Amino acid sequence: MIELALKTAADLGYGVLLLIGAPGYYPKFGFLPARAHALDLQQFKVPDNVFMVREIRAGQLAQIKGRANLPTGVF
């Protein structure tokens, strides 16, 4: 499912994906701690190692900074 999500995101033209997830699982798909890349999550208080980002298109991660806002009702 993760591989399909990555392919779909790329096909739709997304540059990066953000997620809150298990730090022992998602890094094998290329996800990295988001806060280490100057991205902040204000809506939910989660440990730094569970808020992750994955670059979909080369160079896109370097172009984004700031706060991530997940749609309401997700959790």
PDB file of N, CA and C in Angstrom:
ATOM      1  N   MET A   1       0.805  -1.182   0.000  1.00  0.00           N
ATOM      2  CA  MET A   1       0.000   0.000   0.000  1.00  0.00           C
ATOM      3  C   MET A   1       0.857   1.258   0.000  1.00  0.00           C
ATOM      4  N   ILE A   2       1.960   1.225   0.720  1.00  0.00           N
ATOM      5  CA  ILE A   2       2.828   2.404   0.772  1.00  0.00           C
ATOM      6  C   ILE A   2       3.399   2.684  -0.613  1.00  0.00           C
ATOM      7  N   GLU A   3       3.858   1.649  -1.285  1.00  0.00           N
ATOM      8  CA  GLU A   3       4.408   1.830  -2.631  1.00  0.00           C
ATOM      9  C   GLU A   3       3.353   2.400  -3.578  1.00  0.00           C
ATOM     10  N   LEU A   4       2.123   1.938  -3.460  1.00  0.00           N
ATOM     11  CA  LEU A   4       1.039   2.463  -4.293  1.00  0.00           C
ATOM     12  C   LEU A   4       0.768   3.934  -3.961  1.00  0.00           C
ATOM     13  N   ALA A   5       0.788   4.268  -2.679  1.00  0.00           N
ATOM     14  CA  ALA A   5       0.582   5.668  -2.278  1.00  0.00           C
ATOM     15  C   ALA A   5       1.686   6.560  -2.822  1.00  0.00           C
ATOM     16  N   LEU A   6       2.924   6.091  -2.782  1.00  0.00           N
ATOM     17  CA  LEU A   6       4.050   6.874  -3.316  1.00  0.00           C
ATOM     18  C   LEU A   6       3.911   7.069  -4.825  1.00  0.00           C
ATOM     19  N   LYS A   7       3.535   6.003  -5.528  1.00  0.00           N
ATOM     20  CA  LYS A   7       3.357   6.106  -6.977  1.00  0.00           C
ATOM     21  C   LYS A   7       2.195   7.037  -7.320  1.00  0.00           C
ATOM     22  N   THR A   8       1.102   6.906  -6.598  1.00  0.00           N
ATOM     23  CA  THR A   8      -0.058   7.759  -6.846  1.00  0.00           C
ATOM     24  C   THR A   8       0.275   9.222  -6.590  1.00  0.00           C
ATOM     25  N   ALA A   9       0.991   9.489  -5.494  1.00  0.00           N
ATOM     26  CA  ALA A   9       1.399  10.866  -5.184  1.00  0.00           C
ATOM     27  C   ALA A   9       2.267  11.427  -6.310  1.00  0.00           C
ATOM     28  N   ALA A  10       3.192  10.625  -6.802  1.00  0.00           N
ATOM     29  CA  ALA A  10       4.052  11.066  -7.902  1.00  0.00           C
ATOM     30  C   ALA A  10       3.231  11.314  -9.163  1.00  0.00           C
ATOM     31  N   ASP A  11       2.311  10.399  -9.477  1.00  0.00           N
ATOM     32  CA  ASP A  11       1.463  10.545 -10.661  1.00  0.00           C
ATOM     33  C   ASP A  11       0.590  11.798 -10.587  1.00  0.00           C
ATOM     34  N   LEU A  12       0.197  12.173  -9.377  1.00  0.00           N
ATOM     35  CA  LEU A  12      -0.640  13.358  -9.190  1.00  0.00           C
ATOM     36  C   LEU A  12       0.172  14.653  -9.105  1.00  0.00           C
ATOM     37  N   GLY A  13       1.506  14.520  -9.124  1.00  0.00           N
ATOM     38  CA  GLY A  13       2.358  15.693  -9.138  1.00  0.00           C
ATOM     39  C   GLY A  13       2.756  16.241  -7.785  1.00  0.00           C
ATOM     40  N   TYR A  14       2.494  15.496  -6.711  1.00  0.00           N
ATOM     41  CA  TYR A  14       2.904  15.966  -5.387  1.00  0.00           C
ATOM     42  C   TYR A  14       4.415  15.926  -5.254  1.00  0.00           C
ATOM     43  N   GLY A  15       4.953  16.880  -4.503  1.00  0.00           N
ATOM     44  CA  GLY A  15       6.394  16.946  -4.309  1.00  0.00           C
ATOM     45  C   GLY A  15       6.880  16.227  -3.077  1.00  0.00           C
ATOM     46  N   VAL A  16       6.070  16.244  -2.015  1.00  0.00           N
ATOM     47  CA  VAL A  16       6.426  15.574  -0.761  1.00  0.00           C
ATOM     48  C   VAL A  16       5.178  14.963  -0.133  1.00  0.00           C
ATOM     49  N   LEU A  17       5.398  13.989   0.735  1.00  0.00           N
ATOM     50  CA  LEU A  17       4.336  13.414   1.549  1.00  0.00           C
ATOM     51  C   LEU A  17       4.708  13.567   3.013  1.00  0.00           C
ATOM     52  N   LEU A  18       3.737  13.904   3.827  1.00  0.00           N
ATOM     53  CA  LEU A  18       3.914  13.995   5.277  1.00  0.00           C
ATOM     54  C   LEU A  18       3.028  12.945   5.930  1.00  0.00           C
ATOM     55  N   LEU A  19       3.507  12.396   7.046  1.00  0.00           N
ATOM     56  CA  LEU A  19       2.674  11.448   7.774  1.00  0.00           C
ATOM     57  C   LEU A  19       3.048  11.407   9.250  1.00  0.00           C
ATOM     58  N   ILE A  20       2.131  10.892  10.026  1.00  0.00           N
ATOM     59  CA  ILE A  20       2.387  10.555  11.423  1.00  0.00           C
ATOM     60  C   ILE A  20       2.336   9.035  11.457  1.00  0.00           C
ATOM     61  N   GLY A  21       3.446   8.408  11.818  1.00  0.00           N
ATOM     62  CA  GLY A  21       3.472   6.954  11.767  1.00  0.00           C
ATOM     63  C   GLY A  21       4.603   6.332  12.563  1.00  0.00           C
ATOM     64  N   ALA A  22       4.648   5.034  12.519  1.00  0.00           N
ATOM     65  CA  ALA A  22       5.611   4.240  13.285  1.00  0.00           C
ATOM     66  C   ALA A  22       7.038   4.464  12.788  1.00  0.00           C
ATOM     67  N   PRO A  23       7.913   4.971  13.664  1.00  0.00           N
ATOM     68  CA  PRO A  23       9.283   5.259  13.247  1.00  0.00           C
ATOM     69  C   PRO A  23      10.096   4.017  12.899  1.00  0.00           C
ATOM     70  N   GLY A  24       9.641   2.852  13.291  1.00  0.00           N
ATOM     71  CA  GLY A  24      10.337   1.624  12.929  1.00  0.00           C
ATOM     72  C   GLY A  24       9.899   1.057  11.592  1.00  0.00           C
ATOM     73  N   TYR A  25       8.869   1.636  10.993  1.00  0.00           N
ATOM     74  CA  TYR A  25       8.311   1.095   9.753  1.00  0.00           C
ATOM     75  C   TYR A  25       8.556   1.979   8.536  1.00  0.00           C
ATOM     76  N   TYR A  26       8.214   3.245   8.623  1.00  0.00           N
ATOM     77  CA  TYR A  26       8.214   4.119   7.450  1.00  0.00           C
ATOM     78  C   TYR A  26       9.586   4.527   6.916  1.00  0.00           C
ATOM     79  N   PRO A  27      10.635   4.593   7.715  1.00  0.00           N
ATOM     80  CA  PRO A  27      11.935   4.949   7.138  1.00  0.00           C
ATOM     81  C   PRO A  27      12.406   4.007   6.024  1.00  0.00           C
ATOM     82  N   LYS A  28      11.976   2.756   6.043  1.00  0.00           N
ATOM     83  CA  LYS A  28      12.392   1.846   4.962  1.00  0.00           C
ATOM     84  C   LYS A  28      11.795   2.242   3.613  1.00  0.00           C
ATOM     85  N   PHE A  29      10.809   3.133   3.639  1.00  0.00           N
ATOM     86  CA  PHE A  29      10.220   3.667   2.406  1.00  0.00           C
ATOM     87  C   PHE A  29      10.752   5.063   2.090  1.00  0.00           C
ATOM     88  N   GLY A  30      11.776   5.484   2.811  1.00  0.00           N
ATOM     89  CA  GLY A  30      12.392   6.775   2.537  1.00  0.00           C
ATOM     90  C   GLY A  30      11.875   7.929   3.372  1.00  0.00           C
ATOM     91  N   PHE A  31      11.012   7.680   4.335  1.00  0.00           N
ATOM     92  CA  PHE A  31      10.501   8.745   5.192  1.00  0.00           C
ATOM     93  C   PHE A  31      11.546   9.111   6.243  1.00  0.00           C
ATOM     94  N   LEU A  32      11.646  10.422   6.508  1.00  0.00           N
ATOM     95  CA  LEU A  32      12.608  10.976   7.460  1.00  0.00           C
ATOM     96  C   LEU A  32      11.871  11.868   8.451  1.00  0.00           C
ATOM     97  N   PRO A  33      12.462  12.112   9.634  1.00  0.00           N
ATOM     98  CA  PRO A  33      11.829  13.045  10.570  1.00  0.00           C
ATOM     99  C   PRO A  33      11.612  14.414   9.914  1.00  0.00           C
ATOM    100  N   ALA A  34      10.376  14.883   9.949  1.00  0.00           N
ATOM    101  CA  ALA A  34      10.027  16.137   9.270  1.00  0.00           C
ATOM    102  C   ALA A  34      10.594  17.358   9.979  1.00  0.00           C
ATOM    103  N   ARG A  35      10.624  17.327  11.291  1.00  0.00           N
ATOM    104  CA  ARG A  35      11.104  18.499  12.025  1.00  0.00           C
ATOM    105  C   ARG A  35      12.581  18.763  11.759  1.00  0.00           C
ATOM    106  N   ALA A  36      13.321  17.743  11.400  1.00  0.00           N
ATOM    107  CA  ALA A  36      14.726  17.922  11.028  1.00  0.00           C
ATOM    108  C   ALA A  36      14.864  18.687   9.715  1.00  0.00           C
ATOM    109  N   HIS A  37      13.754  18.831   9.001  1.00  0.00           N
ATOM    110  CA  HIS A  37      13.726  19.554   7.725  1.00  0.00           C
ATOM    111  C   HIS A  37      12.924  20.845   7.842  1.00  0.00           C
ATOM    112  N   ALA A  38      12.864  21.372   9.061  1.00  0.00           N
ATOM    113  CA  ALA A  38      12.207  22.657   9.352  1.00  0.00           C
ATOM    114  C   ALA A  38      10.707  22.640   9.100  1.00  0.00           C
ATOM    115  N   LEU A  39      10.077  21.468   9.233  1.00  0.00           N
ATOM    116  CA  LEU A  39       8.623  21.355   9.122  1.00  0.00           C
ATOM    117  C   LEU A  39       8.063  21.128  10.514  1.00  0.00           C
ATOM    118  N   ASP A  40       6.961  21.793  10.823  1.00  0.00           N
ATOM    119  CA  ASP A  40       6.395  21.726  12.157  1.00  0.00           C
ATOM    120  C   ASP A  40       4.933  21.317  12.081  1.00  0.00           C
ATOM    121  N   LEU A  41       4.502  20.537  13.027  1.00  0.00           N
ATOM    122  CA  LEU A  41       3.118  20.105  13.129  1.00  0.00           C
ATOM    123  C   LEU A  41       2.535  20.706  14.398  1.00  0.00           C
ATOM    124  N   GLN A  42       1.585  21.603  14.255  1.00  0.00           N
ATOM    125  CA  GLN A  42       1.004  22.304  15.387  1.00  0.00           C
ATOM    126  C   GLN A  42      -0.283  21.656  15.908  1.00  0.00           C
ATOM    127  N   GLN A  43      -1.009  20.974  15.065  1.00  0.00           N
ATOM    128  CA  GLN A  43      -2.317  20.452  15.453  1.00  0.00           C
ATOM    129  C   GLN A  43      -2.269  19.349  16.491  1.00  0.00           C
ATOM    130  N   PHE A  44      -1.237  18.528  16.427  1.00  0.00           N
ATOM    131  CA  PHE A  44      -1.123  17.369  17.301  1.00  0.00           C
ATOM    132  C   PHE A  44       0.256  17.365  17.934  1.00  0.00           C
ATOM    133  N   LYS A  45       0.309  17.038  19.189  1.00  0.00           N
ATOM    134  CA  LYS A  45       1.596  16.904  19.869  1.00  0.00           C
ATOM    135  C   LYS A  45       2.045  15.462  19.724  1.00  0.00           C
ATOM    136  N   VAL A  46       3.030  15.262  18.879  1.00  0.00           N
ATOM    137  CA  VAL A  46       3.572  13.923  18.653  1.00  0.00           C
ATOM    138  C   VAL A  46       5.091  13.989  18.781  1.00  0.00           C
ATOM    139  N   PRO A  47       5.724  12.881  19.153  1.00  0.00           N
ATOM    140  CA  PRO A  47       7.186  12.860  19.214  1.00  0.00           C
ATOM    141  C   PRO A  47       7.795  13.177  17.846  1.00  0.00           C
ATOM    142  N   ASP A  48       8.963  13.790  17.870  1.00  0.00           N
ATOM    143  CA  ASP A  48       9.630  14.176  16.619  1.00  0.00           C
ATOM    144  C   ASP A  48       9.829  13.002  15.664  1.00  0.00           C
ATOM    145  N   ASN A  49      10.065  11.818  16.195  1.00  0.00           N
ATOM    146  CA  ASN A  49      10.378  10.693  15.306  1.00  0.00           C
ATOM    147  C   ASN A  49       9.144  10.068  14.643  1.00  0.00           C
ATOM    148  N   VAL A  50       7.934  10.507  14.979  1.00  0.00           N
ATOM    149  CA  VAL A  50       6.746   9.955  14.317  1.00  0.00           C
ATOM    150  C   VAL A  50       6.142  10.900  13.277  1.00  0.00           C
ATOM    151  N   PHE A  51       6.573  12.154  13.272  1.00  0.00           N
ATOM    152  CA  PHE A  51       6.140  13.104  12.245  1.00  0.00           C
ATOM    153  C   PHE A  51       7.198  13.059  11.148  1.00  0.00           C
ATOM    154  N   MET A  52       6.832  12.490   9.986  1.00  0.00           N
ATOM    155  CA  MET A  52       7.818  12.200   8.942  1.00  0.00           C
ATOM    156  C   MET A  52       7.442  12.802   7.592  1.00  0.00           C
ATOM    157  N   VAL A  53       8.457  12.914   6.756  1.00  0.00           N
ATOM    158  CA  VAL A  53       8.301  13.464   5.414  1.00  0.00           C
ATOM    159  C   VAL A  53       9.064  12.577   4.430  1.00  0.00           C
ATOM    160  N   ARG A  54       8.548  12.534   3.210  1.00  0.00           N
ATOM    161  CA  ARG A  54       9.250  11.814   2.141  1.00  0.00           C
ATOM    162  C   ARG A  54       9.166  12.654   0.883  1.00  0.00           C
ATOM    163  N   GLU A  55      10.305  12.902   0.291  1.00  0.00           N
ATOM    164  CA  GLU A  55      10.350  13.638  -0.968  1.00  0.00           C
ATOM    165  C   GLU A  55       9.875  12.711  -2.087  1.00  0.00           C
ATOM    166  N   ILE A  56       8.983  13.224  -2.907  1.00  0.00           N
ATOM    167  CA  ILE A  56       8.461  12.463  -4.044  1.00  0.00           C
ATOM    168  C   ILE A  56       9.177  12.890  -5.325  1.00  0.00           C
ATOM    169  N   ARG A  57       9.347  14.188  -5.478  1.00  0.00           N
ATOM    170  CA  ARG A  57      10.078  14.730  -6.637  1.00  0.00           C
ATOM    171  C   ARG A  57      11.354  15.382  -6.136  1.00  0.00           C
ATOM    172  N   ALA A  58      12.443  15.093  -6.803  1.00  0.00           N
ATOM    173  CA  ALA A  58      13.753  15.599  -6.391  1.00  0.00           C
ATOM    174  C   ALA A  58      13.747  17.117  -6.250  1.00  0.00           C
ATOM    175  N   GLY A  59      14.311  17.598  -5.154  1.00  0.00           N
ATOM    176  CA  GLY A  59      14.450  19.018  -4.925  1.00  0.00           C
ATOM    177  C   GLY A  59      13.271  19.687  -4.243  1.00  0.00           C
ATOM    178  N   GLN A  60      12.172  18.977  -4.076  1.00  0.00           N
ATOM    179  CA  GLN A  60      10.966  19.584  -3.510  1.00  0.00           C
ATOM    180  C   GLN A  60      11.068  19.822  -2.004  1.00  0.00           C
ATOM    181  N   LEU A  61      11.731  18.936  -1.293  1.00  0.00           N
ATOM    182  CA  LEU A  61      11.830  19.082   0.162  1.00  0.00           C
ATOM    183  C   LEU A  61      12.579  20.353   0.540  1.00  0.00           C
ATOM    184  N   ALA A  62      13.564  20.717  -0.231  1.00  0.00           N
ATOM    185  CA  ALA A  62      14.333  21.931   0.051  1.00  0.00           C
ATOM    186  C   ALA A  62      13.518  23.199  -0.183  1.00  0.00           C
ATOM    187  N   GLN A  63      12.416  23.081  -0.906  1.00  0.00           N
ATOM    188  CA  GLN A  63      11.604  24.259  -1.242  1.00  0.00           C
ATOM    189  C   GLN A  63      10.472  24.532  -0.261  1.00  0.00           C
ATOM    190  N   ILE A  64      10.223  23.611   0.669  1.00  0.00           N
ATOM    191  CA  ILE A  64       9.112  23.843   1.595  1.00  0.00           C
ATOM    192  C   ILE A  64       9.622  24.010   3.019  1.00  0.00           C
ATOM    193  N   LYS A  65       8.990  24.891   3.747  1.00  0.00           N
ATOM    194  CA  LYS A  65       9.289  25.143   5.148  1.00  0.00           C
ATOM    195  C   LYS A  65       7.988  25.580   5.797  1.00  0.00           C
ATOM    196  N   GLY A  66       7.854  25.353   7.080  1.00  0.00           N
ATOM    197  CA  GLY A  66       6.698  25.896   7.775  1.00  0.00           C
ATOM    198  C   GLY A  66       5.886  24.877   8.525  1.00  0.00           C
ATOM    199  N   ARG A  67       4.609  25.166   8.668  1.00  0.00           N
ATOM    200  CA  ARG A  67       3.693  24.337   9.427  1.00  0.00           C
ATOM    201  C   ARG A  67       2.883  23.434   8.514  1.00  0.00           C
ATOM    202  N   ALA A  68       2.668  22.238   8.996  1.00  0.00           N
ATOM    203  CA  ALA A  68       1.775  21.296   8.296  1.00  0.00           C
ATOM    204  C   ALA A  68       0.439  21.316   9.010  1.00  0.00           C
ATOM    205  N   ASN A  69      -0.629  21.405   8.271  1.00  0.00           N
ATOM    206  CA  ASN A  69      -1.986  21.360   8.827  1.00  0.00           C
ATOM    207  C   ASN A  69      -2.728  20.216   8.156  1.00  0.00           C
ATOM    208  N   LEU A  70      -3.034  19.207   8.945  1.00  0.00           N
ATOM    209  CA  LEU A  70      -3.798  18.077   8.430  1.00  0.00           C
ATOM    210  C   LEU A  70      -5.277  18.462   8.373  1.00  0.00           C
ATOM    211  N   PRO A  71      -6.021  17.904   7.428  1.00  0.00           N
ATOM    212  CA  PRO A  71      -7.453  18.202   7.373  1.00  0.00           C
ATOM    213  C   PRO A  71      -8.121  17.823   8.689  1.00  0.00           C
ATOM    214  N   THR A  72      -9.071  18.604   9.128  1.00  0.00           N
ATOM    215  CA  THR A  72      -9.797  18.272  10.355  1.00  0.00           C
ATOM    216  C   THR A  72     -10.616  17.018  10.146  1.00  0.00           C
ATOM    217  N   GLY A  73     -10.783  16.274  11.203  1.00  0.00           N
ATOM    218  CA  GLY A  73     -11.544  15.035  11.128  1.00  0.00           C
ATOM    219  C   GLY A  73     -10.722  13.828  10.730  1.00  0.00           C
ATOM    220  N   VAL A  74      -9.416  14.018  10.513  1.00  0.00           N
ATOM    221  CA  VAL A  74      -8.564  12.894  10.132  1.00  0.00           C
ATOM    222  C   VAL A  74      -8.403  11.940  11.300  1.00  0.00           C
ATOM    223  N   PHE A  75      -8.291  12.493  12.508  1.00  0.00           N
ATOM    224  CA  PHE A  75      -8.079  11.638  13.689  1.00  0.00           C
ATOM    225  C   PHE A  75      -9.301  11.616  14.546  1.00  0.00           C
TER     226      PHE A  75
END
